[in-house]
Amino acid sequence: MLSYENKVILAPMVRIGTLPMRLLALRYGADIVYTEELIDWKFLRSKRRYNDILNTTDFVDQTDGTIIFRTCSEEKNKVVLQLGTCSAERALKVAKLVENDVAAIDINMGCPKEFSIKGGMGVALLQDLDKACCILKTLVDNLSIPVTCKIRIFETPEKTYEVVNKLVSTGIKAIAIHGRTRDERPQHAVHTDIIRYIAERISIPVIANGGSKEIEKYNDILKFKEITGCKSVMLARAAEWNCSIFRKDGMLPMDTVITDYLKLAVDYDNSPSNTKYCIQNILRELQETPRGRKFLECQTLEQICAIWDLDKYCQEKQSQYQKMGIQGRWQVHPDELEPPSKKAKIGEINLEDVIQMKVCFVRANFNDLNLPKSQLHAWAGKNGVKLPHYQTHQVEKLFCSVLTFNGKKYTSTFWEKNKKFAEQGAALVALFHLKLITEEDLVKLGSIIK
């Protein structure tokens, strides 16, 4: 059973708390790591799958193949899944799906963002304590793992205590308290006095959160713990900026942290967009430097890795995974999705006599003038050929386009997530067969993986 006594914890952060960052935090010294907030209804349309190539457990969205949650044995006894929910029934269904894969479940009652509040989630639950307590009690009574929640304070310590006391009565094992109110933001001072008021009056561990502005090194974490009188401390922005804040032996240089993070992102086939977002939050103002601007132009994992001299490492790993038959974004196909599509069926798409090639369109590699479709139009004009025609098909949230041009048909077998990209992918296939682009070019662009 996970203990919340005397722990230093990676806080839940949207788009930051994915597997590579969680593992990095653990390796640097964090005791517990929280996932980013995962919304219940998204989780419920996913399917659990063991990935025997990455040795991970994946929960895969059955409408587009997106990984909702990926975890592995290294973090199993230390990872807490934070759930965004406003329904006890849905919360329990999700918790039962992951009960054997995580150390605990946390209910987000602290997020002040409009998306959460409109959905009745996050800090909105603190305005409906009966519902909040129902969710927690339902989980406590039906799970074999600990249940916790994370909240924000109210304007007074007395009101905060009143709410906390009711939440604690449900049987939760710990409570994380962000020391700002619903309307306060990072620029506002954290109310350590209110956190301490609560910590001194309740029986379960209180996890102090919100002190990143004052935390610049490991010893500052201990100071924040002492000031708030809490059993444990949870870090968000300080860890987001430099995850080695968890190292008792001192922080590491930014480039070392990025390199360590990138290796984990490659090892665990993390999405390029998520990887880029995490590094952006490490670079911060350095995004405006020449190297930072070059980084911002990247769209593939290999392009990002090249800036930190890890492109060869990335190429070799991706090639190895492809040969082993990894099930990732490159393998997403409508036939693998459940439930059966209510829209077009893949069998209804006529691919007879269509030249097929697996090509991904990476938007960052092209400007508005040299897009594959534009190149094809220009070639048609120069050679007096009728302009290409695109017939695009949608299955669930995936798209493929069949291009008819100069008496032949072309398509990419890589299913894109929007219509425009599917058409550009088909145009790339045509450009390749017209010898206007080489296989070497496509590899460099990240459009094919060899």
Tab-separated table of C-alpha atoms in Angstrom:
chain	number	residue	atom	x	y	z
A	1	MET	CA	0.000	0.000	0.000
A	2	LEU	CA	1.418	3.365	-1.063
A	3	SER	CA	2.471	5.607	1.835
A	4	TYR	CA	2.212	9.401	1.630
A	5	GLU	CA	4.448	10.060	4.642
A	6	ASN	CA	7.649	12.079	4.031
A	7	LYS	CA	7.486	11.979	0.240
A	8	VAL	CA	8.670	14.339	-2.479
A	9	ILE	CA	6.204	14.083	-5.333
A	10	LEU	CA	5.889	15.027	-9.005
A	11	ALA	CA	2.565	16.879	-9.235
A	12	PRO	CA	-0.053	16.214	-11.919
A	13	MET	CA	0.559	18.538	-14.885
A	14	VAL	CA	-1.363	18.460	-18.159
A	15	ARG	CA	0.839	17.268	-21.044
A	16	ILE	CA	3.908	17.179	-18.772
A	17	GLY	CA	3.178	14.142	-16.601
A	18	THR	CA	3.513	11.518	-19.338
A	19	LEU	CA	5.659	8.390	-18.925
A	20	PRO	CA	9.107	9.803	-19.905
A	21	MET	CA	8.853	12.712	-17.444
A	22	ARG	CA	7.495	10.500	-14.681
A	23	LEU	CA	10.366	8.046	-15.082
A	24	LEU	CA	12.894	10.870	-15.208
A	25	ALA	CA	11.502	12.274	-11.955
A	26	LEU	CA	11.744	8.863	-10.273
A	27	ARG	CA	15.317	8.355	-11.471
A	28	TYR	CA	16.273	11.781	-10.172
A	29	GLY	CA	14.815	11.012	-6.743
A	30	ALA	CA	11.042	11.625	-6.651
A	31	ASP	CA	9.221	9.199	-4.357
A	32	ILE	CA	5.813	9.333	-6.066
A	33	VAL	CA	4.770	10.552	-9.517
A	34	TYR	CA	1.302	11.648	-10.634
A	35	THR	CA	0.025	11.336	-14.177
A	36	GLU	CA	-1.382	14.317	-15.976
A	37	GLU	CA	-5.130	14.680	-15.415
A	38	LEU	CA	-6.894	12.048	-17.524
A	39	ILE	CA	-10.585	12.598	-18.300
A	40	ASP	CA	-12.910	9.702	-17.487
A	41	TRP	CA	-14.882	9.576	-20.767
A	42	LYS	CA	-11.671	9.537	-22.818
A	43	PHE	CA	-10.396	6.649	-20.740
A	44	LEU	CA	-13.645	4.723	-21.157
A	45	ARG	CA	-13.298	4.651	-24.943
A	46	SER	CA	-9.833	3.089	-24.610
A	47	LYS	CA	-8.710	-0.513	-24.594
A	48	ARG	CA	-5.956	-1.973	-22.406
A	49	ARG	CA	-3.110	-3.521	-24.370
A	50	TYR	CA	0.252	-4.911	-23.282
A	51	ASN	CA	3.024	-3.606	-25.528
A	52	ASP	CA	5.598	-6.413	-25.605
A	53	ILE	CA	8.102	-4.316	-27.577
A	54	LEU	CA	8.243	-1.393	-25.143
A	55	ASN	CA	7.268	-3.587	-22.165
A	56	THR	CA	4.527	-1.128	-21.299
A	57	THR	CA	0.832	-1.294	-20.552
A	58	ASP	CA	-1.034	0.986	-22.954
A	59	PHE	CA	-4.583	2.265	-22.880
A	60	VAL	CA	-5.401	2.992	-26.511
A	61	ASP	CA	-8.214	5.263	-27.702
A	62	GLN	CA	-10.372	3.061	-29.928
A	63	THR	CA	-11.467	5.942	-32.176
A	64	ASP	CA	-8.054	7.100	-33.411
A	65	GLY	CA	-5.335	4.905	-31.874
A	66	THR	CA	-4.054	7.637	-29.523
A	67	ILE	CA	-2.321	6.442	-26.354
A	68	ILE	CA	-4.450	7.761	-23.479
A	69	PHE	CA	-2.149	6.353	-20.796
A	70	ARG	CA	1.122	4.427	-20.951
A	71	THR	CA	2.838	2.936	-17.910
A	72	CYS	CA	5.517	0.353	-17.102
A	73	SER	CA	6.750	-1.857	-14.255
A	74	GLU	CA	9.423	0.643	-13.161
A	75	GLU	CA	6.769	3.043	-11.873
A	76	LYS	CA	3.981	0.628	-10.982
A	77	ASN	CA	4.286	1.004	-7.202
A	78	LYS	CA	4.845	4.768	-7.353
A	79	VAL	CA	2.497	6.140	-10.014
A	80	VAL	CA	-0.797	7.784	-9.091
A	81	LEU	CA	-3.394	8.204	-11.809
A	82	GLN	CA	-5.142	11.556	-11.519
A	83	LEU	CA	-8.673	11.410	-12.830
A	84	GLY	CA	-10.842	14.249	-14.105
A	85	THR	CA	-14.452	13.313	-13.420
A	86	CYS	CA	-17.820	14.541	-12.177
A	87	SER	CA	-19.414	11.088	-11.988
A	88	ALA	CA	-18.940	8.420	-9.329
A	89	GLU	CA	-20.089	5.754	-11.787
A	90	ARG	CA	-17.612	6.724	-14.523
A	91	ALA	CA	-14.817	7.239	-12.005
A	92	LEU	CA	-15.248	3.732	-10.651
A	93	LYS	CA	-15.310	2.200	-14.138
A	94	VAL	CA	-11.998	3.883	-14.984
A	95	ALA	CA	-10.457	3.019	-11.626
A	96	LYS	CA	-11.366	-0.646	-12.108
A	97	LEU	CA	-9.706	-0.597	-15.542
A	98	VAL	CA	-6.380	0.553	-14.079
A	99	GLU	CA	-6.554	-0.805	-10.539
A	100	ASN	CA	-3.835	-3.385	-11.156
A	101	ASP	CA	-1.570	-1.043	-13.110
A	102	VAL	CA	-1.177	1.947	-10.753
A	103	ALA	CA	-0.380	2.545	-7.087
A	104	ALA	CA	-3.312	4.860	-6.338
A	105	ILE	CA	-6.127	6.980	-7.788
A	106	ASP	CA	-6.412	10.735	-7.256
A	107	ILE	CA	-9.486	12.831	-8.033
A	108	ASN	CA	-8.750	16.299	-9.389
A	109	MET	CA	-10.669	18.871	-7.373
A	110	GLY	CA	-8.194	21.688	-7.852
A	111	CYS	CA	-8.017	22.541	-11.551
A	112	PRO	CA	-9.409	26.066	-12.115
A	113	LYS	CA	-9.364	25.901	-15.923
A	114	GLU	CA	-12.579	26.658	-17.804
A	115	PHE	CA	-12.668	23.231	-19.484
A	116	SER	CA	-12.771	21.451	-16.116
A	117	ILE	CA	-15.224	23.827	-14.484
A	118	LYS	CA	-17.695	23.721	-17.393
A	119	GLY	CA	-17.628	19.932	-17.217
A	120	GLY	CA	-18.337	19.985	-13.486
A	121	MET	CA	-14.832	18.694	-12.782
A	122	GLY	CA	-11.768	20.078	-11.014
A	123	VAL	CA	-12.399	22.930	-8.598
A	124	ALA	CA	-16.115	22.877	-9.534
A	125	LEU	CA	-16.456	19.756	-7.365
A	126	LEU	CA	-15.648	21.846	-4.293
A	127	GLN	CA	-18.898	23.744	-4.916
A	128	ASP	CA	-20.818	20.445	-4.814
A	129	LEU	CA	-19.398	18.651	-1.797
A	130	ASP	CA	-22.051	15.948	-1.782
A	131	LYS	CA	-21.041	14.903	-5.291
A	132	ALA	CA	-17.339	15.177	-4.451
A	133	CYS	CA	-17.759	12.982	-1.388
A	134	CYS	CA	-19.893	10.494	-3.306
A	135	ILE	CA	-17.136	10.061	-5.896
A	136	LEU	CA	-14.452	9.561	-3.240
A	137	LYS	CA	-16.566	7.221	-1.066
A	138	THR	CA	-17.523	5.100	-4.098
A	139	LEU	CA	-13.855	4.621	-4.965
A	140	VAL	CA	-12.722	4.048	-1.376
A	141	ASP	CA	-15.382	1.359	-0.859
A	142	ASN	CA	-14.662	-0.498	-4.081
A	143	LEU	CA	-10.900	-0.334	-4.707
A	144	SER	CA	-7.953	-2.214	-3.267
A	145	ILE	CA	-5.590	0.750	-3.811
A	146	PRO	CA	-5.486	4.134	-2.019
A	147	VAL	CA	-7.736	6.994	-3.073
A	148	THR	CA	-6.757	10.662	-2.647
A	149	CYS	CA	-7.822	14.060	-3.935
A	150	LYS	CA	-6.132	17.357	-4.756
A	151	ILE	CA	-7.844	20.642	-3.916
A	152	ARG	CA	-7.335	24.411	-3.747
A	153	ILE	CA	-7.833	26.461	-0.596
A	154	PHE	CA	-10.739	28.768	0.167
A	155	GLU	CA	-10.425	32.408	1.300
A	156	THR	CA	-10.228	31.477	4.991
A	157	PRO	CA	-8.561	28.617	6.865
A	158	GLU	CA	-11.851	27.830	8.634
A	159	LYS	CA	-13.781	27.353	5.384
A	160	THR	CA	-10.920	25.301	3.927
A	161	TYR	CA	-10.876	23.085	7.007
A	162	GLU	CA	-14.651	22.584	6.863
A	163	VAL	CA	-14.377	21.298	3.287
A	164	VAL	CA	-11.264	19.200	3.928
A	165	ASN	CA	-12.804	17.585	6.993
A	166	LYS	CA	-15.785	16.424	4.955
A	167	LEU	CA	-13.572	15.034	2.185
A	168	VAL	CA	-11.394	13.216	4.735
A	169	SER	CA	-14.490	11.548	6.219
A	170	THR	CA	-14.868	9.492	3.014
A	171	GLY	CA	-11.800	7.412	3.911
A	172	ILE	CA	-9.213	8.893	1.535
A	173	LYS	CA	-5.571	8.173	2.442
A	174	ALA	CA	-4.109	11.637	1.780
A	175	ILE	CA	-5.052	15.067	0.453
A	176	ALA	CA	-2.932	17.433	-1.643
A	177	ILE	CA	-3.578	21.134	-1.039
A	178	HIS	CA	-2.574	23.824	-3.513
A	179	GLY	CA	-2.130	26.965	-1.444
A	180	ARG	CA	-4.046	29.299	-3.760
A	181	THR	CA	-7.741	29.945	-4.212
A	182	ARG	CA	-9.792	29.139	-7.269
A	183	ASP	CA	-9.184	32.615	-8.723
A	184	GLU	CA	-5.498	32.954	-7.851
A	185	ARG	CA	-2.695	32.152	-10.276
A	186	PRO	CA	1.070	31.478	-9.998
A	187	GLN	CA	1.901	35.195	-9.703
A	188	HIS	CA	-0.040	35.312	-6.429
A	189	ALA	CA	1.698	34.349	-3.195
A	190	VAL	CA	1.026	30.855	-1.885
A	191	HIS	CA	-0.897	30.798	1.428
A	192	THR	CA	1.385	28.558	3.487
A	193	ASP	CA	-0.481	29.565	6.658
A	194	ILE	CA	-3.737	28.016	5.439
A	195	ILE	CA	-1.988	24.804	4.374
A	196	ARG	CA	-0.371	24.603	7.820
A	197	TYR	CA	-3.706	25.271	9.565
A	198	ILE	CA	-5.147	22.193	7.822
A	199	ALA	CA	-2.065	20.002	8.296
A	200	GLU	CA	-2.198	20.570	12.055
A	201	ARG	CA	-5.847	19.565	12.323
A	202	ILE	CA	-6.436	16.449	10.242
A	203	SER	CA	-5.248	12.888	10.752
A	204	ILE	CA	-4.236	11.895	7.217
A	205	PRO	CA	-1.093	13.122	5.391
A	206	VAL	CA	-1.380	16.545	3.788
A	207	ILE	CA	0.692	17.119	0.644
A	208	ALA	CA	1.722	20.774	0.247
A	209	ASN	CA	1.616	22.198	-3.276
A	210	GLY	CA	2.093	25.606	-4.896
A	211	GLY	CA	5.550	26.618	-3.684
A	212	SER	CA	7.511	26.424	-6.929
A	213	LYS	CA	8.252	30.184	-6.977
A	214	GLU	CA	10.348	29.779	-3.832
A	215	ILE	CA	11.853	26.370	-4.713
A	216	GLU	CA	15.137	26.580	-6.599
A	217	LYS	CA	17.028	23.613	-5.113
A	218	TYR	CA	16.325	20.413	-3.175
A	219	ASN	CA	16.788	22.012	0.251
A	220	ASP	CA	14.043	24.512	-0.617
A	221	ILE	CA	11.625	21.587	-0.836
A	222	LEU	CA	12.431	20.682	2.758
A	223	LYS	CA	11.963	24.319	3.829
A	224	PHE	CA	8.547	24.431	2.155
A	225	LYS	CA	7.606	21.202	3.931
A	226	GLU	CA	8.637	22.685	7.287
A	227	ILE	CA	6.837	26.005	6.712
A	228	THR	CA	3.572	24.257	5.775
A	229	GLY	CA	3.850	21.602	8.476
A	230	CYS	CA	2.945	18.914	5.941
A	231	LYS	CA	3.922	15.276	5.684
A	232	SER	CA	4.937	15.605	2.017
A	233	VAL	CA	5.544	18.126	-0.774
A	234	MET	CA	4.309	18.079	-4.360
A	235	LEU	CA	6.149	19.985	-7.124
A	236	ALA	CA	4.754	21.176	-10.447
A	237	ARG	CA	6.477	24.090	-12.172
A	238	ALA	CA	9.851	23.678	-10.417
A	239	ALA	CA	9.963	20.087	-11.719
A	240	GLU	CA	8.611	21.092	-15.124
A	241	TRP	CA	11.487	23.585	-15.558
A	242	ASN	CA	14.227	21.246	-14.314
A	243	CYS	CA	13.257	17.762	-13.224
A	244	SER	CA	16.614	17.268	-11.464
A	245	ILE	CA	15.167	19.428	-8.638
A	246	PHE	CA	14.444	15.998	-7.083
A	247	ARG	CA	18.184	15.208	-6.795
A	248	LYS	CA	19.512	15.422	-3.250
A	249	ASP	CA	23.024	15.764	-4.715
A	250	GLY	CA	22.179	18.927	-6.620
A	251	MET	CA	20.591	19.959	-9.875
A	252	LEU	CA	21.958	19.075	-13.295
A	253	PRO	CA	22.551	21.418	-16.264
A	254	MET	CA	19.546	21.984	-18.511
A	255	ASP	CA	21.102	20.187	-21.502
A	256	THR	CA	21.814	17.096	-19.394
A	257	VAL	CA	18.186	17.022	-18.243
A	258	ILE	CA	16.931	17.411	-21.824
A	259	THR	CA	19.241	14.649	-23.053
A	260	ASP	CA	18.127	12.298	-20.268
A	261	TYR	CA	14.500	13.134	-21.018
A	262	LEU	CA	14.896	12.645	-24.788
A	263	LYS	CA	16.404	9.182	-24.358
A	264	LEU	CA	13.348	8.156	-22.348
A	265	ALA	CA	11.023	9.745	-24.923
A	266	VAL	CA	12.703	7.695	-27.661
A	267	ASP	CA	12.841	4.504	-25.583
A	268	TYR	CA	9.121	4.729	-24.848
A	269	ASP	CA	8.035	5.945	-28.306
A	270	ASN	CA	6.595	9.155	-26.887
A	271	SER	CA	4.658	11.331	-29.322
A	272	PRO	CA	6.746	14.107	-30.957
A	273	SER	CA	4.190	16.780	-30.033
A	274	ASN	CA	4.218	15.833	-26.343
A	275	THR	CA	8.011	15.561	-26.313
A	276	LYS	CA	8.307	18.993	-27.889
A	277	TYR	CA	5.901	20.535	-25.386
A	278	CYS	CA	7.867	19.174	-22.422
A	279	ILE	CA	11.166	20.494	-23.789
A	280	GLN	CA	9.612	23.887	-24.506
A	281	ASN	CA	8.800	24.130	-20.809
A	282	ILE	CA	12.402	23.305	-19.920
A	283	LEU	CA	13.850	25.827	-22.386
A	284	ARG	CA	11.408	28.600	-21.443
A	285	GLU	CA	12.919	31.951	-22.548
A	286	LEU	CA	15.769	30.129	-24.345
A	287	GLN	CA	13.267	29.298	-27.098
A	288	GLU	CA	14.181	32.750	-28.460
A	289	THR	CA	17.840	31.816	-28.996
A	290	PRO	CA	19.045	30.543	-32.429
A	291	ARG	CA	19.040	26.950	-31.138
A	292	GLY	CA	15.645	27.486	-29.543
A	293	ARG	CA	14.143	28.771	-32.785
A	294	LYS	CA	15.609	25.809	-34.647
A	295	PHE	CA	14.018	23.527	-32.056
A	296	LEU	CA	10.616	25.195	-32.502
A	297	GLU	CA	10.681	24.285	-36.203
A	298	CYS	CA	10.995	20.566	-35.353
A	299	GLN	CA	8.030	18.250	-35.736
A	300	THR	CA	9.464	14.730	-35.625
A	301	LEU	CA	11.208	13.034	-32.724
A	302	GLU	CA	14.330	12.595	-34.854
A	303	GLN	CA	14.462	16.305	-35.700
A	304	ILE	CA	14.223	17.198	-32.002
A	305	CYS	CA	16.877	14.648	-31.069
A	306	ALA	CA	19.276	15.988	-33.707
A	307	ILE	CA	19.589	19.295	-31.817
A	308	TRP	CA	20.994	17.384	-28.822
A	309	ASP	CA	23.084	14.989	-30.987
A	310	LEU	CA	20.735	12.068	-30.402
A	311	ASP	CA	19.446	11.708	-33.979
A	312	LYS	CA	21.407	8.486	-34.583
A	313	TYR	CA	20.110	7.052	-31.308
A	314	CYS	CA	16.571	7.961	-32.338
A	315	GLN	CA	16.940	6.535	-35.872
A	316	GLU	CA	18.283	3.217	-34.592
A	317	LYS	CA	15.586	2.839	-31.944
A	318	GLN	CA	12.737	3.724	-34.295
A	319	SER	CA	14.068	1.376	-36.962
A	320	GLN	CA	14.421	-1.395	-34.371
A	321	TYR	CA	10.863	-0.867	-33.138
A	322	GLN	CA	9.479	-0.844	-36.686
A	323	LYS	CA	11.191	-4.158	-37.486
A	324	MET	CA	9.825	-5.653	-34.277
A	325	GLY	CA	6.311	-4.655	-35.368
A	326	ILE	CA	5.593	-1.979	-32.790
A	327	GLN	CA	1.975	-0.912	-32.433
A	328	GLY	CA	2.182	2.888	-32.464
A	329	ARG	CA	0.956	5.877	-34.453
A	330	TRP	CA	2.499	4.451	-37.634
A	331	GLN	CA	0.401	1.311	-37.252
A	332	VAL	CA	-2.939	3.010	-36.562
A	333	HIS	CA	-5.491	1.605	-39.004
A	334	PRO	CA	-9.325	1.637	-38.980
A	335	ASP	CA	-9.473	-2.162	-38.999
A	336	GLU	CA	-7.866	-2.149	-35.545
A	337	LEU	CA	-10.374	0.270	-34.024
A	338	GLU	CA	-13.412	-0.554	-31.912
A	339	PRO	CA	-16.353	-0.208	-31.884
A	340	PRO	CA	-17.118	-0.658	-35.589
A	341	SER	CA	-17.292	2.629	-37.457
A	342	LYS	CA	-20.645	4.334	-37.932
A	343	LYS	CA	-19.197	6.182	-40.918
A	344	ALA	CA	-17.425	4.772	-43.976
A	345	LYS	CA	-16.137	1.217	-43.727
A	346	ILE	CA	-12.584	0.549	-44.854
A	347	GLY	CA	-13.859	-2.209	-47.150
A	348	GLU	CA	-15.943	0.338	-49.053
A	349	ILE	CA	-12.831	2.194	-50.227
A	350	ASN	CA	-11.775	0.890	-53.631
A	351	LEU	CA	-7.975	0.590	-53.718
A	352	GLU	CA	-7.816	-1.504	-56.881
A	353	ASP	CA	-5.042	-0.260	-59.196
A	354	VAL	CA	-4.059	2.385	-56.623
A	355	ILE	CA	-0.324	2.934	-56.097
A	356	GLN	CA	0.176	2.688	-52.332
A	357	MET	CA	3.019	3.799	-50.100
A	358	LYS	CA	3.241	4.471	-46.364
A	359	VAL	CA	3.998	8.193	-46.148
A	360	CYS	CA	3.285	10.640	-43.321
A	361	PHE	CA	2.861	14.350	-44.013
A	362	VAL	CA	4.873	16.451	-41.532
A	363	ARG	CA	3.569	20.016	-41.812
A	364	ALA	CA	6.597	21.744	-40.259
A	365	ASN	CA	8.791	20.624	-43.159
A	366	PHE	CA	6.890	22.703	-45.703
A	367	ASN	CA	5.952	26.344	-46.161
A	368	ASP	CA	2.777	27.488	-47.911
A	369	LEU	CA	4.531	27.620	-51.289
A	370	ASN	CA	6.154	24.170	-51.382
A	371	LEU	CA	3.392	21.968	-49.978
A	372	PRO	CA	3.206	18.607	-51.794
A	373	LYS	CA	-0.167	19.537	-53.353
A	374	SER	CA	1.286	22.853	-54.557
A	375	GLN	CA	4.293	21.094	-56.065
A	376	LEU	CA	1.999	18.671	-57.868
A	377	HIS	CA	-0.184	21.499	-59.203
A	378	ALA	CA	2.907	23.331	-60.461
A	379	TRP	CA	4.153	20.192	-62.235
A	380	ALA	CA	0.733	19.691	-63.818
A	381	GLY	CA	0.719	23.279	-65.114
A	382	LYS	CA	4.202	22.991	-66.626
A	383	ASN	CA	3.397	19.711	-68.330
A	384	GLY	CA	-0.111	20.578	-69.544
A	385	VAL	CA	-1.711	17.846	-67.439
A	386	LYS	CA	-5.177	18.028	-65.882
A	387	LEU	CA	-5.049	19.048	-62.219
A	388	PRO	CA	-5.178	16.232	-59.637
A	389	HIS	CA	-8.443	15.135	-58.046
A	390	TYR	CA	-8.656	14.022	-54.398
A	391	GLN	CA	-11.248	11.646	-52.968
A	392	THR	CA	-10.900	11.596	-49.188
A	393	HIS	CA	-12.407	8.951	-46.918
A	394	GLN	CA	-13.060	9.192	-43.184
A	395	VAL	CA	-13.320	6.260	-40.790
A	396	GLU	CA	-13.945	7.351	-37.185
A	397	LYS	CA	-11.321	10.096	-36.626
A	398	LEU	CA	-8.936	8.882	-39.339
A	399	PHE	CA	-8.580	9.988	-42.957
A	400	CYS	CA	-7.060	8.637	-46.145
A	401	SER	CA	-7.154	10.250	-49.571
A	402	VAL	CA	-6.976	8.666	-53.039
A	403	LEU	CA	-5.403	10.987	-55.596
A	404	THR	CA	-6.234	10.624	-59.292
A	405	PHE	CA	-3.630	12.259	-61.506
A	406	ASN	CA	-2.407	11.814	-65.075
A	407	GLY	CA	-4.187	8.481	-65.510
A	408	LYS	CA	-2.988	6.948	-62.232
A	409	LYS	CA	-4.176	6.762	-58.634
A	410	TYR	CA	-2.075	7.241	-55.519
A	411	THR	CA	-2.631	6.942	-51.778
A	412	SER	CA	-0.714	6.763	-48.531
A	413	THR	CA	-1.501	3.824	-46.268
A	414	PHE	CA	-0.691	6.044	-43.281
A	415	TRP	CA	-4.029	7.217	-41.889
A	416	GLU	CA	-3.890	10.896	-40.976
A	417	LYS	CA	-5.939	12.708	-38.328
A	418	ASN	CA	-7.337	15.324	-40.703
A	419	LYS	CA	-8.490	15.628	-44.306
A	420	LYS	CA	-5.877	18.168	-45.428
A	421	PHE	CA	-2.954	16.083	-44.193
A	422	ALA	CA	-4.366	12.969	-45.889
A	423	GLU	CA	-4.449	14.812	-49.218
A	424	GLN	CA	-0.895	16.080	-48.742
A	425	GLY	CA	0.236	12.526	-47.932
A	426	ALA	CA	-1.300	11.216	-51.158
A	427	ALA	CA	0.424	14.025	-53.054
A	428	LEU	CA	3.771	12.971	-51.545
A	429	VAL	CA	3.241	9.463	-52.915
A	430	ALA	CA	2.584	10.909	-56.369
A	431	LEU	CA	5.682	13.169	-56.160
A	432	PHE	CA	7.805	10.138	-55.274
A	433	HIS	CA	6.551	8.118	-58.233
A	434	LEU	CA	7.076	11.101	-60.526
A	435	LYS	CA	10.674	11.188	-59.206
A	436	LEU	CA	10.180	14.738	-57.932
A	437	ILE	CA	11.172	13.607	-54.429
A	438	THR	CA	13.464	10.765	-53.378
A	439	GLU	CA	13.201	8.130	-50.691
A	440	GLU	CA	16.200	9.763	-49.004
A	441	ASP	CA	14.290	13.060	-48.945
A	442	LEU	CA	11.266	11.376	-47.357
A	443	VAL	CA	13.431	9.762	-44.666
A	444	LYS	CA	15.024	13.137	-43.838
A	445	LEU	CA	11.584	14.729	-43.653
A	446	GLY	CA	10.413	12.066	-41.220
A	447	SER	CA	7.723	11.055	-43.715
A	448	ILE	CA	8.870	7.451	-43.805
A	449	ILE	CA	10.783	5.358	-41.275
A	450	LYS	CA	13.321	2.929	-42.647
